[in-house]
Short mmCIF file of C-alpha atoms in Angstrom, two decimals:
data_model
loop_
_atom_site.label_atom_id
_atom_site.label_comp_id
_atom_site.label_asym_id
_atom_site.label_seq_id
_atom_site.Cartn_x
_atom_site.Cartn_y
_atom_site.Cartn_z
CA MET A 1290 12.62 -9.79 17.68
CA GLN A 1291 8.91 -9.85 17.02
CA GLY A 1292 7.45 -12.64 14.98
CA PRO A 1293 5.06 -11.83 12.12
CA SER A 1294 1.99 -12.70 14.20
CA ASP A 1295 3.05 -10.38 17.04
CA PHE A 1296 3.52 -7.61 14.56
CA GLU A 1297 0.11 -8.26 13.03
CA LEU A 1298 -1.50 -8.14 16.47
CA SER A 1299 0.09 -4.88 17.51
CA ARG A 1300 -0.60 -3.28 14.15
CA ARG A 1301 -4.27 -4.19 14.42
CA LYS A 1302 -4.45 -2.90 18.00
CA LEU A 1303 -2.86 0.34 16.88
CA LEU A 1304 -5.41 0.74 14.09
CA LEU A 1305 -8.31 0.09 16.44
CA GLY A 1306 -6.93 2.58 18.93
CA THR A 1307 -6.54 5.18 16.22
CA ALA A 1308 -10.08 4.68 15.01
CA ALA A 1309 -11.55 4.95 18.49
CA SER A 1310 -9.69 8.13 19.30
CA VAL A 1311 -10.90 9.96 16.21
CA ALA A 1312 -14.37 8.48 15.85
CA PHE A 1313 -15.97 11.64 17.20
CA GLY A 1314 -14.54 15.03 16.40
CA ALA A 1315 -12.16 15.06 13.47
CA ALA A 1316 -12.81 12.96 10.36
CA PRO A 1317 -11.70 9.36 10.85
CA THR A 1318 -9.84 9.56 7.56
CA ALA A 1319 -7.68 12.52 8.51
CA TYR A 1320 -4.51 10.51 9.10
CA ALA A 1321 -4.77 8.88 5.68
CA GLN A 1322 -5.30 11.98 3.59
CA PRO A 1323 -2.69 12.85 0.97
CA SER A 1324 -0.57 15.86 1.89
CA ALA A 1325 -2.04 18.04 -0.86
CA VAL A 1326 -5.38 18.09 0.96
CA PRO A 1327 -5.95 21.03 3.30
CA ALA A 1328 -5.46 19.95 6.90
CA GLN A 1329 -8.43 19.61 9.23
CA ALA A 1330 -7.60 23.02 10.62
CA ASP A 1331 -10.86 23.95 12.22
CA VAL A 1332 -11.43 21.19 14.77
CA ALA A 1333 -14.24 23.21 16.28
CA GLU A 1334 -16.30 23.02 13.07
CA ALA A 1335 -19.75 21.62 13.70
CA VAL A 1336 -19.92 17.89 13.15
CA SER A 1337 -23.13 16.50 11.73
CA MET A 1338 -23.96 13.02 13.00
CA SER A 1339 -26.39 10.56 11.50
CA LYS A 1340 -27.58 7.03 12.18
CA VAL A 1341 -27.62 4.32 9.55
CA SER A 1342 -28.42 0.63 9.61
CA PHE A 1343 -27.51 -1.89 6.97
CA ASN A 1344 -26.78 -5.55 6.59
CA VAL A 1345 -23.11 -6.45 6.36
CA ASN A 1346 -22.18 -10.02 5.47
CA GLY A 1347 -25.49 -11.28 6.84
CA SER A 1348 -25.55 -9.28 10.10
CA LEU A 1349 -27.67 -6.22 10.77
CA ARG A 1350 -25.44 -3.35 11.89
CA GLU A 1351 -26.58 0.01 13.19
CA ILE A 1352 -24.07 2.79 13.65
CA ALA A 1353 -24.06 6.49 14.41
CA LEU A 1354 -21.43 8.35 12.45
CA ASP A 1355 -20.26 11.66 11.08
CA THR A 1356 -22.17 12.19 7.82
CA ARG A 1357 -18.80 12.53 6.06
CA THR A 1358 -17.93 8.88 6.72
CA THR A 1359 -17.57 6.91 3.52
CA LEU A 1360 -18.89 3.37 3.36
CA LEU A 1361 -15.25 2.23 3.25
CA ASP A 1362 -14.38 4.05 6.47
CA ALA A 1363 -17.56 2.80 8.14
CA LEU A 1364 -16.59 -0.78 7.28
CA ARG A 1365 -12.95 -0.44 8.25
CA GLU A 1366 -12.93 1.99 11.17
CA HIS A 1367 -16.36 1.48 12.73
CA LEU A 1368 -17.10 -2.19 12.00
CA HIS A 1369 -13.41 -3.23 11.94
CA LEU A 1370 -13.82 -5.13 8.68
CA THR A 1371 -10.36 -4.26 7.42
CA GLY A 1372 -10.39 -6.59 4.41
CA SER A 1373 -11.60 -3.81 2.12
CA LYS A 1374 -8.60 -1.61 1.45
CA LYS A 1375 -8.08 2.12 1.03
CA GLY A 1376 -5.80 2.64 -1.94
CA CYS A 1377 -6.34 5.95 -3.71
CA ASP A 1378 -9.57 6.90 -1.85
CA HIS A 1379 -10.76 8.48 -5.13
CA GLY A 1380 -12.32 5.62 -7.10
CA GLN A 1381 -9.32 5.15 -9.33
CA CYS A 1382 -7.78 1.93 -7.99
CA GLY A 1383 -10.63 -0.41 -6.98
CA ALA A 1384 -8.98 -1.67 -3.76
CA CYS A 1385 -12.13 -0.67 -1.84
CA THR A 1386 -14.54 -2.63 -4.07
CA VAL A 1387 -17.44 -4.21 -2.18
CA ILE A 1388 -20.73 -5.70 -3.37
CA VAL A 1389 -23.87 -3.72 -2.47
CA GLY A 1390 -27.27 -5.14 -3.45
CA GLY A 1391 -25.46 -7.62 -5.69
CA ARG A 1392 -23.44 -4.93 -7.49
CA ARG A 1393 -19.80 -4.01 -7.13
CA ILE A 1394 -19.08 -0.41 -6.20
CA ASN A 1395 -16.18 1.71 -4.96
CA SER A 1396 -16.92 1.96 -1.24
CA CYS A 1397 -14.64 5.02 -0.98
CA LEU A 1398 -16.91 7.09 -3.24
CA THR A 1399 -20.17 6.62 -1.40
CA LEU A 1400 -21.34 7.84 1.98
CA ALA A 1401 -22.31 5.29 4.62
CA VAL A 1402 -25.51 7.24 5.37
CA MET A 1403 -26.62 6.70 1.77
CA HIS A 1404 -26.87 2.93 2.39
CA GLN A 1405 -29.79 2.74 4.82
CA GLY A 1406 -31.30 -0.77 4.50
CA ASP A 1407 -28.75 -2.01 1.96
CA SER A 1408 -27.10 -5.45 1.91
CA ILE A 1409 -23.33 -5.22 1.74
CA THR A 1410 -20.89 -8.04 1.08
CA THR A 1411 -17.20 -7.54 1.77
CA ILE A 1412 -14.31 -9.95 1.25
CA GLU A 1413 -14.95 -11.22 4.81
CA GLY A 1414 -18.46 -12.20 3.74
CA LEU A 1415 -17.39 -14.12 0.65
CA GLY A 1416 -15.35 -16.73 2.50
CA THR A 1417 -12.98 -17.48 5.35
CA PRO A 1418 -9.46 -18.95 5.32
CA GLU A 1419 -11.04 -22.30 6.24
CA HIS A 1420 -13.95 -22.06 3.81
CA MET A 1421 -12.81 -19.98 0.89
CA HIS A 1422 -15.10 -18.75 -1.85
CA PRO A 1423 -14.19 -20.46 -5.16
CA MET A 1424 -12.80 -17.12 -6.40
CA GLN A 1425 -10.55 -16.81 -3.34
CA ALA A 1426 -9.32 -20.39 -3.83
CA ALA A 1427 -8.62 -19.71 -7.51
CA PHE A 1428 -6.61 -16.55 -6.69
CA VAL A 1429 -4.48 -18.64 -4.29
CA LYS A 1430 -4.07 -21.46 -6.80
CA HIS A 1431 -3.06 -19.15 -9.66
CA ASP A 1432 -0.95 -16.70 -7.62
CA GLY A 1433 -3.37 -13.91 -8.50
CA PHE A 1434 -1.51 -11.43 -6.29
CA GLN A 1435 1.88 -10.49 -4.97
CA CYS A 1436 1.70 -7.95 -2.15
CA GLY A 1437 -2.04 -8.69 -1.69
CA TYR A 1438 -3.22 -5.14 -1.05
CA CYS A 1439 -5.54 -4.94 -4.08
CA THR A 1440 -6.67 -8.57 -3.71
CA PRO A 1441 -9.89 -8.16 -1.66
CA GLY A 1442 -11.10 -5.58 -4.17
CA GLN A 1443 -10.01 -7.73 -7.11
CA ILE A 1444 -11.90 -10.73 -5.73
CA CYS A 1445 -15.11 -8.82 -4.91
CA SER A 1446 -14.94 -7.27 -8.37
CA ALA A 1447 -14.31 -10.63 -10.06
CA VAL A 1448 -17.26 -12.31 -8.32
CA ALA A 1449 -19.54 -9.47 -9.46
CA VAL A 1450 -18.09 -9.49 -12.99
CA LEU A 1451 -19.18 -13.09 -13.50
CA ASP A 1452 -22.68 -12.15 -12.30
CA GLU A 1453 -22.71 -9.22 -14.75
CA ILE A 1454 -21.80 -11.53 -17.62
CA ARG A 1455 -24.47 -14.01 -16.54
CA ALA A 1456 -26.98 -11.13 -16.48
CA GLY A 1457 -26.05 -10.26 -20.08
CA ILE A 1458 -24.60 -6.82 -19.32
CA PRO A 1459 -22.37 -5.90 -22.29
CA SER A 1460 -18.91 -4.32 -22.11
CA HIS A 1461 -16.79 -1.99 -24.21
CA VAL A 1462 -15.18 -4.97 -25.99
CA SER A 1463 -18.38 -6.96 -26.64
CA ALA A 1464 -18.39 -7.27 -30.44
CA ASP A 1465 -22.18 -7.37 -30.83
CA LEU A 1466 -24.41 -5.55 -28.33
CA ASN A 1467 -27.37 -7.74 -29.25
CA ALA A 1468 -25.73 -11.19 -29.29
CA PRO A 1469 -25.01 -13.53 -26.35
CA LEU A 1470 -21.76 -12.57 -24.59
CA GLN A 1471 -18.57 -14.53 -25.17
CA LEU A 1472 -16.55 -15.04 -22.00
CA THR A 1473 -13.16 -14.21 -23.50
CA ASN A 1474 -9.94 -13.10 -21.84
CA ALA A 1475 -10.46 -9.66 -23.42
CA GLU A 1476 -13.92 -9.43 -21.81
CA LEU A 1477 -12.54 -10.24 -18.36
CA ARG A 1478 -9.66 -7.78 -18.69
CA GLU A 1479 -11.91 -4.95 -19.85
CA ARG A 1480 -14.40 -5.58 -17.05
CA MET A 1481 -11.61 -5.71 -14.45
CA SER A 1482 -9.99 -2.45 -15.60
CA GLY A 1483 -11.31 -0.60 -12.53
CA ASN A 1484 -9.06 -2.73 -10.30
CA ILE A 1485 -5.42 -1.75 -10.49
CA CYS A 1486 -2.65 -4.16 -9.38
CA ARG A 1487 0.67 -2.36 -9.14
CA CYS A 1488 2.48 -5.69 -8.67
CA GLY A 1489 1.18 -6.57 -12.13
CA ALA A 1490 -0.43 -9.91 -11.33
CA TYR A 1491 -2.99 -9.37 -14.09
CA SER A 1492 -2.23 -12.53 -16.08
CA ASN A 1493 -2.70 -14.72 -13.04
CA ILE A 1494 -5.80 -12.81 -11.97
CA ALA A 1495 -7.31 -13.40 -15.41
CA GLU A 1496 -6.45 -17.11 -15.15
CA ALA A 1497 -8.08 -17.37 -11.72
CA ILE A 1498 -11.29 -15.70 -12.91
CA SER A 1499 -11.35 -17.80 -16.07
CA GLU A 1500 -11.11 -20.99 -14.03
CA VAL A 1501 -14.03 -19.98 -11.83
CA ALA A 1502 -16.00 -19.02 -14.93
CA GLY A 1503 -15.44 -22.55 -16.18
CA ARG A 1504 -13.22 -22.00 -19.15
CA PRO A 1505 -9.46 -22.12 -19.80
CA ALA A 1506 -7.71 -18.71 -19.80
CA MET B 276 -13.82 17.04 3.78
CA LYS B 277 -15.94 19.88 5.17
CA SER B 278 -18.77 18.95 7.47
CA PHE B 279 -22.29 18.92 6.02
CA SER B 280 -25.82 18.17 7.11
CA TYR B 281 -27.74 15.51 5.23
CA GLU B 282 -31.34 14.86 4.24
CA ARG B 283 -33.16 12.27 2.14
CA ALA B 284 -35.62 13.97 -0.20
CA ARG B 285 -39.02 12.35 -0.83
CA THR B 286 -40.22 14.13 -3.99
CA PRO B 287 -38.40 15.95 -6.83
CA ALA B 288 -40.12 19.25 -5.99
CA GLU B 289 -39.21 18.87 -2.30
CA ALA B 290 -35.59 18.22 -3.27
CA ALA B 291 -35.51 21.28 -5.53
CA ALA B 292 -37.12 23.46 -2.85
CA SER B 293 -34.58 22.24 -0.26
CA ALA B 294 -31.71 23.11 -2.54
CA LEU B 295 -33.09 26.57 -3.24
CA ARG B 296 -33.59 27.25 0.49
CA ARG B 297 -29.95 26.38 1.11
CA PRO B 298 -27.70 28.02 -1.50
CA ASP B 299 -24.81 26.00 -0.04
CA ALA B 300 -26.63 22.70 -0.72
CA LYS B 301 -25.90 20.10 -3.39
CA PHE B 302 -27.90 17.16 -4.68
CA ILE B 303 -26.18 13.80 -4.31
CA ALA B 304 -27.09 10.74 -6.37
CA GLY B 305 -24.30 8.32 -7.34
CA GLY B 306 -21.79 10.59 -5.63
CA THR B 307 -18.83 9.27 -7.61
CA ASN B 308 -17.76 12.71 -8.83
CA LEU B 309 -19.11 14.91 -6.02
CA LEU B 310 -17.46 12.94 -3.18
CA ASP B 311 -14.19 12.83 -5.08
CA LEU B 312 -14.30 16.65 -5.26
CA MET B 313 -15.51 17.06 -1.66
CA LYS B 314 -12.53 15.10 -0.38
CA LEU B 315 -10.27 17.60 -2.12
CA GLU B 316 -12.43 20.48 -0.84
CA ILE B 317 -13.04 21.62 -4.40
CA GLU B 318 -16.73 21.14 -3.66
CA THR B 319 -17.70 22.24 -0.14
CA PRO B 320 -21.48 21.90 0.25
CA ALA B 321 -22.77 22.55 3.78
CA HIS B 322 -25.88 20.48 3.08
CA LEU B 323 -26.48 17.38 0.94
CA VAL B 324 -29.88 16.49 -0.46
CA ASP B 325 -29.86 12.76 -1.19
CA VAL B 326 -32.12 12.24 -4.21
CA ASN B 327 -31.68 8.46 -4.48
CA GLY B 328 -35.14 7.79 -3.03
CA LEU B 329 -37.01 9.76 -5.71
CA ALA B 330 -37.94 6.77 -7.92
CA LEU B 331 -36.50 8.42 -11.02
CA ASP B 332 -34.71 5.24 -12.06
CA LYS B 333 -37.11 3.94 -14.72
CA ILE B 334 -36.74 3.84 -18.48
CA GLU B 335 -39.99 3.97 -20.42
CA ALA B 336 -41.37 4.41 -23.92
CA THR B 337 -42.67 7.89 -24.83
CA PRO B 338 -45.89 8.49 -26.83
CA GLU B 339 -43.66 9.84 -29.63
CA GLY B 340 -41.90 6.48 -30.00
CA GLY B 341 -38.76 7.47 -28.10
CA LEU B 342 -37.45 6.69 -24.63
CA ARG B 343 -37.65 8.58 -21.36
CA ILE B 344 -34.60 7.80 -19.22
CA GLY B 345 -34.94 8.48 -15.50
CA ALA B 346 -32.37 10.85 -14.00
CA LEU B 347 -31.36 8.23 -11.44
CA LEU B 348 -31.04 5.26 -13.78
CA ARG B 349 -27.52 3.89 -13.30
CA ASN B 350 -25.17 4.03 -16.27
CA THR B 351 -24.85 0.21 -16.21
CA ASP B 352 -28.60 -0.21 -16.58
CA LEU B 353 -28.91 2.40 -19.31
CA ALA B 354 -26.12 0.78 -21.34
CA ALA B 355 -27.64 -2.69 -20.88
CA ASP B 356 -31.26 -1.81 -21.65
CA ALA B 357 -32.41 -3.93 -24.61
CA ARG B 358 -34.14 -0.98 -26.34
CA VAL B 359 -31.06 1.22 -26.00
CA ARG B 360 -28.79 -1.55 -27.30
CA ARG B 361 -31.06 -2.10 -30.30
CA ASP B 362 -32.21 1.41 -31.24
CA TYR B 363 -29.65 3.78 -29.68
CA ALA B 364 -26.49 1.69 -29.78
CA VAL B 365 -24.28 4.79 -29.91
CA LEU B 366 -25.48 5.58 -26.37
CA SER B 367 -24.74 2.07 -25.05
CA ARG B 368 -21.31 2.19 -26.66
CA ALA B 369 -20.50 5.63 -25.25
CA LEU B 370 -21.50 4.59 -21.72
CA LEU B 371 -19.48 1.38 -21.90
CA ALA B 372 -16.44 3.33 -23.10
CA GLY B 373 -16.53 5.45 -19.93
CA ALA B 374 -15.32 4.90 -16.36
CA SER B 375 -15.12 1.42 -14.76
CA GLY B 376 -17.71 -1.24 -13.98
CA GLN B 377 -17.81 -0.13 -10.35
CA LEU B 378 -18.38 3.53 -11.25
CA ARG B 379 -21.04 2.76 -13.88
CA ASN B 380 -22.95 0.82 -11.21
CA LYS B 381 -23.30 4.02 -9.15
CA ALA B 382 -23.16 6.85 -11.70
CA THR B 383 -26.55 8.17 -12.83
CA THR B 384 -27.91 9.71 -16.02
CA ALA B 385 -28.17 13.19 -14.50
CA GLY B 386 -24.91 12.93 -12.58
CA ASN B 387 -23.07 11.95 -15.73
CA LEU B 388 -24.36 15.12 -17.47
CA LEU B 389 -23.40 17.24 -14.46
CA GLN B 390 -19.94 15.77 -13.86
CA ARG B 391 -17.15 18.31 -13.77
CA THR B 392 -14.01 18.63 -15.83
CA ARG B 393 -10.97 16.49 -15.09
CA CYS B 394 -8.62 19.41 -15.92
CA PRO B 395 -5.62 18.85 -13.62
CA TYR B 396 -5.48 22.58 -12.82
CA PHE B 397 -9.10 22.42 -11.63
CA TYR B 398 -8.15 19.50 -9.37
CA ASP B 399 -4.95 21.06 -7.99
CA THR B 400 -6.06 23.52 -5.32
CA ASN B 401 -2.62 25.17 -5.36
CA GLN B 402 -3.20 26.34 -8.93
CA PRO B 403 -5.29 29.25 -10.18
CA CYS B 404 -8.55 28.14 -11.79
CA ASN B 405 -11.43 30.34 -12.88
CA LYS B 406 -13.79 27.38 -12.65
CA ARG B 407 -12.85 26.52 -9.06
CA ARG B 408 -12.19 30.08 -7.86
CA PRO B 409 -13.69 32.65 -10.27
CA GLY B 410 -11.25 35.44 -11.08
CA SER B 411 -8.13 33.57 -9.95
CA GLY B 412 -6.88 32.92 -13.49
CA CYS B 413 -6.26 29.78 -15.55
CA GLY B 414 -3.29 27.54 -14.88
CA ALA B 415 -3.92 25.47 -17.98
CA ILE B 416 -3.41 28.38 -20.38
CA GLY B 417 0.33 28.46 -20.83
CA GLY B 418 0.57 25.29 -18.73
CA PHE B 419 0.53 21.65 -19.79
CA SER B 420 -2.54 21.54 -22.00
CA ARG B 421 -2.35 18.26 -23.90
CA GLN B 422 -5.81 17.14 -22.70
CA HIS B 423 -7.55 20.47 -23.09
CA ALA B 424 -10.07 22.04 -25.44
CA VAL B 425 -9.19 22.97 -29.01
CA ILE B 426 -12.43 24.79 -29.81
CA GLY B 427 -15.02 26.91 -28.01
CA ALA B 428 -12.59 27.80 -25.22
CA SER B 429 -12.04 31.29 -23.80
CA GLU B 430 -9.32 33.42 -22.24
CA ALA B 431 -10.73 32.29 -18.88
CA CYS B 432 -10.87 28.51 -19.36
CA ILE B 433 -9.76 25.77 -21.77
CA ALA B 434 -11.23 22.80 -19.88
CA THR B 435 -13.12 19.99 -21.63
CA HIS B 436 -16.32 18.24 -20.61
CA PRO B 437 -15.36 14.67 -19.69
CA SER B 438 -18.59 12.78 -20.44
CA ASP B 439 -18.87 10.12 -23.14
CA MET B 440 -22.61 9.65 -22.56
CA ALA B 441 -23.35 13.32 -23.27
CA VAL B 442 -21.60 13.14 -26.66
CA ALA B 443 -23.88 10.30 -27.75
CA MET B 444 -26.92 12.16 -26.39
CA ARG B 445 -25.89 15.22 -28.41
CA ALA B 446 -25.79 13.11 -31.58
CA LEU B 447 -29.20 11.67 -30.66
CA ASP B 448 -30.79 15.15 -30.07
CA ALA B 449 -31.77 14.26 -26.51
CA THR B 450 -33.80 16.59 -24.29
CA VAL B 451 -33.17 17.21 -20.59
CA GLU B 452 -36.25 17.43 -18.33
CA ALA B 453 -35.98 19.40 -15.10
CA VAL B 454 -38.19 20.46 -12.23
CA ARG B 455 -37.97 23.93 -10.69
CA PRO B 456 -38.20 24.60 -6.94
CA ASP B 457 -41.82 25.80 -7.42
CA GLY B 458 -42.69 22.39 -8.84
CA THR B 459 -43.06 23.47 -12.49
CA GLN B 460 -41.23 21.53 -15.17
CA ARG B 461 -39.28 22.54 -18.23
CA THR B 462 -37.30 20.85 -21.00
CA ILE B 463 -33.88 21.86 -22.31
CA PRO B 464 -32.47 20.60 -25.62
CA ILE B 465 -29.12 18.90 -24.94
CA ALA B 466 -27.50 21.39 -27.35
CA ASP B 467 -28.41 24.21 -24.94
CA PHE B 468 -27.77 22.33 -21.70
CA HIS B 469 -23.99 22.69 -21.37
CA ARG B 470 -22.46 26.17 -21.67
CA LEU B 471 -19.23 27.34 -23.26
CA PRO B 472 -16.87 28.82 -20.66
CA GLY B 473 -16.83 32.48 -21.76
CA ASP B 474 -16.12 34.75 -18.78
CA THR B 475 -17.99 32.47 -16.35
CA PRO B 476 -16.49 28.97 -16.63
CA HIS B 477 -17.80 28.11 -13.16
CA ILE B 478 -21.33 28.14 -14.60
CA GLU B 479 -21.38 24.94 -16.62
CA THR B 480 -25.03 24.35 -17.48
CA THR B 481 -28.19 26.34 -18.07
CA LEU B 482 -29.89 24.87 -14.99
CA GLN B 483 -31.13 27.48 -12.53
CA PRO B 484 -30.40 27.37 -8.78
CA GLY B 485 -32.28 24.50 -7.17
CA GLU B 486 -33.42 23.06 -10.49
CA LEU B 487 -33.30 19.25 -10.53
CA ILE B 488 -32.95 17.01 -13.59
CA THR B 489 -35.72 14.39 -13.62
CA ALA B 490 -35.16 12.65 -16.97
CA VAL B 491 -33.51 12.69 -20.37
CA THR B 492 -35.72 11.88 -23.35
CA LEU B 493 -34.58 10.46 -26.67
CA PRO B 494 -36.60 11.08 -29.83
CA LYS B 495 -37.86 8.06 -31.77
CA PRO B 496 -35.04 5.96 -33.27
CA VAL B 497 -33.45 7.29 -36.47
CA GLY B 498 -31.98 3.95 -37.58
CA GLY B 499 -28.59 3.82 -39.31
CA ALA B 500 -25.29 2.44 -38.09
CA HIS B 501 -24.31 3.64 -34.61
CA VAL B 502 -20.62 4.03 -33.76
CA TYR B 503 -18.83 5.46 -30.74
CA ARG B 504 -15.09 5.65 -31.22
CA LYS B 505 -12.91 6.79 -28.31
CA VAL B 506 -9.17 7.45 -28.42
CA ARG B 507 -7.37 7.59 -25.07
CA ASP B 508 -3.99 7.00 -23.47
CA ARG B 509 -4.83 3.46 -22.35
CA ALA B 510 -7.25 0.84 -23.65
CA SER B 511 -9.74 1.13 -20.80
CA TYR B 512 -10.72 3.36 -17.89
CA ALA B 513 -9.35 6.68 -19.17
CA PHE B 514 -10.89 9.92 -20.38
CA ALA B 515 -11.01 10.67 -24.10
CA LEU B 516 -8.36 12.60 -25.95
CA VAL B 517 -10.89 12.61 -28.79
CA SER B 518 -14.12 10.69 -29.17
CA VAL B 519 -16.62 10.49 -32.02
CA ALA B 520 -20.31 9.62 -31.83
CA ALA B 521 -21.61 8.91 -35.33
CA ILE B 522 -24.94 7.76 -36.73
CA VAL B 523 -24.64 6.99 -40.43
CA GLN B 524 -27.44 6.01 -42.81
CA ARG B 525 -27.05 3.74 -45.85
CA ASP B 526 -26.96 6.74 -48.19
CA GLY B 527 -24.02 8.20 -46.27
CA THR B 528 -25.96 10.97 -44.51
CA GLY B 529 -26.09 11.19 -40.75
CA ARG B 530 -24.87 13.01 -37.64
CA VAL B 531 -21.60 13.30 -35.82
CA ALA B 532 -20.54 14.78 -32.47
CA LEU B 533 -17.11 15.05 -30.87
CA GLY B 534 -15.99 14.58 -27.27
CA GLY B 535 -12.71 15.58 -25.65
CA VAL B 536 -12.33 18.76 -27.71
CA ALA B 537 -14.53 21.37 -26.03
CA HIS B 538 -16.31 22.53 -22.87
CA LYS B 539 -19.41 20.68 -24.12
CA PRO B 540 -20.20 17.88 -26.58
CA TRP B 541 -19.26 19.40 -29.93
CA ARG B 542 -21.67 19.19 -32.86
CA VAL B 543 -22.02 21.50 -35.84
CA GLU B 544 -25.04 20.90 -38.07
CA ALA B 545 -23.08 22.08 -41.15
CA ALA B 546 -20.60 19.26 -40.49
CA ASP B 547 -23.39 16.65 -40.55
CA ALA B 548 -24.17 17.78 -44.11
CA GLU B 549 -20.57 16.97 -45.12
CA LEU B 550 -20.78 13.32 -44.02
CA PRO B 551 -21.25 11.90 -47.56
CA ARG B 552 -18.02 13.69 -48.55
CA GLY B 553 -15.94 11.98 -45.88
CA ALA B 554 -13.91 12.63 -42.76
CA ARG B 555 -11.77 15.51 -44.04
CA ALA B 556 -14.78 17.57 -45.05
CA VAL B 557 -16.60 16.78 -41.78
CA ALA B 558 -13.60 17.65 -39.61
CA ALA B 559 -13.02 20.88 -41.54
CA GLN B 560 -16.55 22.03 -40.67
CA LEU B 561 -16.55 20.77 -37.09
CA LEU B 562 -13.22 22.34 -36.21
CA ALA B 563 -13.33 25.38 -38.52
CA ASN B 564 -12.64 27.85 -35.71
CA ALA B 565 -10.33 25.67 -33.64
CA ARG B 566 -7.61 27.38 -31.62
CA PRO B 567 -5.43 24.60 -30.21
CA THR B 568 -2.41 25.08 -27.97
CA LYS B 569 0.99 23.75 -28.97
CA ASP B 570 0.38 20.78 -26.66
CA ASN B 571 -2.97 19.73 -28.09
CA ALA B 572 -2.74 20.67 -31.79
CA PHE B 573 -2.48 16.92 -32.42
CA LYS B 574 -6.19 16.65 -31.58
CA LEU B 575 -7.15 18.25 -34.91
CA ALA B 576 -5.51 15.50 -36.97
CA LEU B 577 -6.62 12.89 -34.44
CA ALA B 578 -10.23 14.06 -34.70
CA GLU B 579 -10.20 13.80 -38.50
CA ARG B 580 -8.70 10.31 -38.40
CA THR B 581 -11.08 9.16 -35.68
CA ILE B 582 -14.04 10.42 -37.70
CA GLY B 583 -12.61 8.49 -40.66
CA ALA B 584 -12.30 5.35 -38.57
CA ALA B 585 -15.86 5.78 -37.29
CA LEU B 586 -17.22 6.20 -40.83
CA SER B 587 -15.37 3.06 -41.98
CA GLU B 588 -16.76 1.13 -39.02
CA ALA B 589 -20.26 2.39 -39.84
CA LYS B 590 -19.95 1.06 -43.41
CA GLY B 591 -19.13 -2.35 -41.90
#
């Protein structure tokens, strides 16, 4: 029987193989499309390629890709940074959240070619298992996850949320638009509403973020 | 997603000319709605004109004492601008009631105005939809229509406009500035910008082919208490069932616009005049010709109560 690490290795190899075989020709995302989407019937359709270079987690990367490639697919399938996850692929779940130019965005709803010259931070750029970002450490400490699939997006989002509060950007639940912001549990929950956790770890996620923000949940 | 060619435009006029030259082209800015629809092949542009480099992301004072909001200013930045928070709070509130933090960081002023309906029959490519495929029929009429329009709809379409921002802009009497492919500019009052569906629900605005929004201007501040009240199925990150943008002066006069009830932000000047008489009188004027379905008749009572709640909030 295979141990967990063997399984992980073969799964990763499989993913890399899949990405390589579809990198040119059909859309790299074809295998992940929901069944309601029309199939990529016309494989002969002209493919438009484009070059883009951007900085990912401190390294300059230049890639040539099909213009259709989302930033998420570029990160996962071309740069093999598989921390950012594809959940809904429609901006509804937040699993793909990355930080671009200091701001959190849904990497599934933006084209890679639109990010020429940008600085992108993914979960891999925030910390490593040996040197975790304080937000990663707090998620571990407070059990801010169960299955873990939404976690990279939750953590990228949470790091950016604290920056947004520091920058004085108000939210839907801010009582006074013109007064200093209060870092309440309600504020954190409202600001994190673009990150869905179907395991329902929200309470622990809020506790983790609160700890990093320097106040009790 | 269908394949497309891609270009980065350098000037607004160049972008507009590119789009006119290629009838199958679309502008892309934040992309949060367009890419969603392209993945489903509801939108199938063969060419994308990226307008993000056009430097239309400023917000500046106008000589008339108002604000000129760049078409590419992100929703986050518009909501957080100190002048908007102080003088046009209804607009900040409306923006913050919409979407998620991630989406507001990408979504632009112009893109928010141009976003398309979230009618599930528009999104489901197996269903007839006169907006998606003109002449194919309307799946929502006679279908599940709880979210749909109660007023201003037609036999061809009962979809609503999903924007919160546009409802506040309607209450504020904003003006849309656009540039034509020949480089000339024109302004469109927000009241005339979005169309009712009629027989052509696929034509949603009064923009001409190739025309590019460059800014939205707000007249000088009118003062008063600014309230945006949104009722939805969950507390955050959902589209409105009914929303109310209200600006109420100390003497009880003011303006009110509704979201979630029609194909465009819904404002009736005669309803503004009823504000001192309260929510029932206002709702009666706003929704005088409403024709709800059995699924969404609740929106009429909900609108009246939400107006009432907004007026109470405005009194403080």
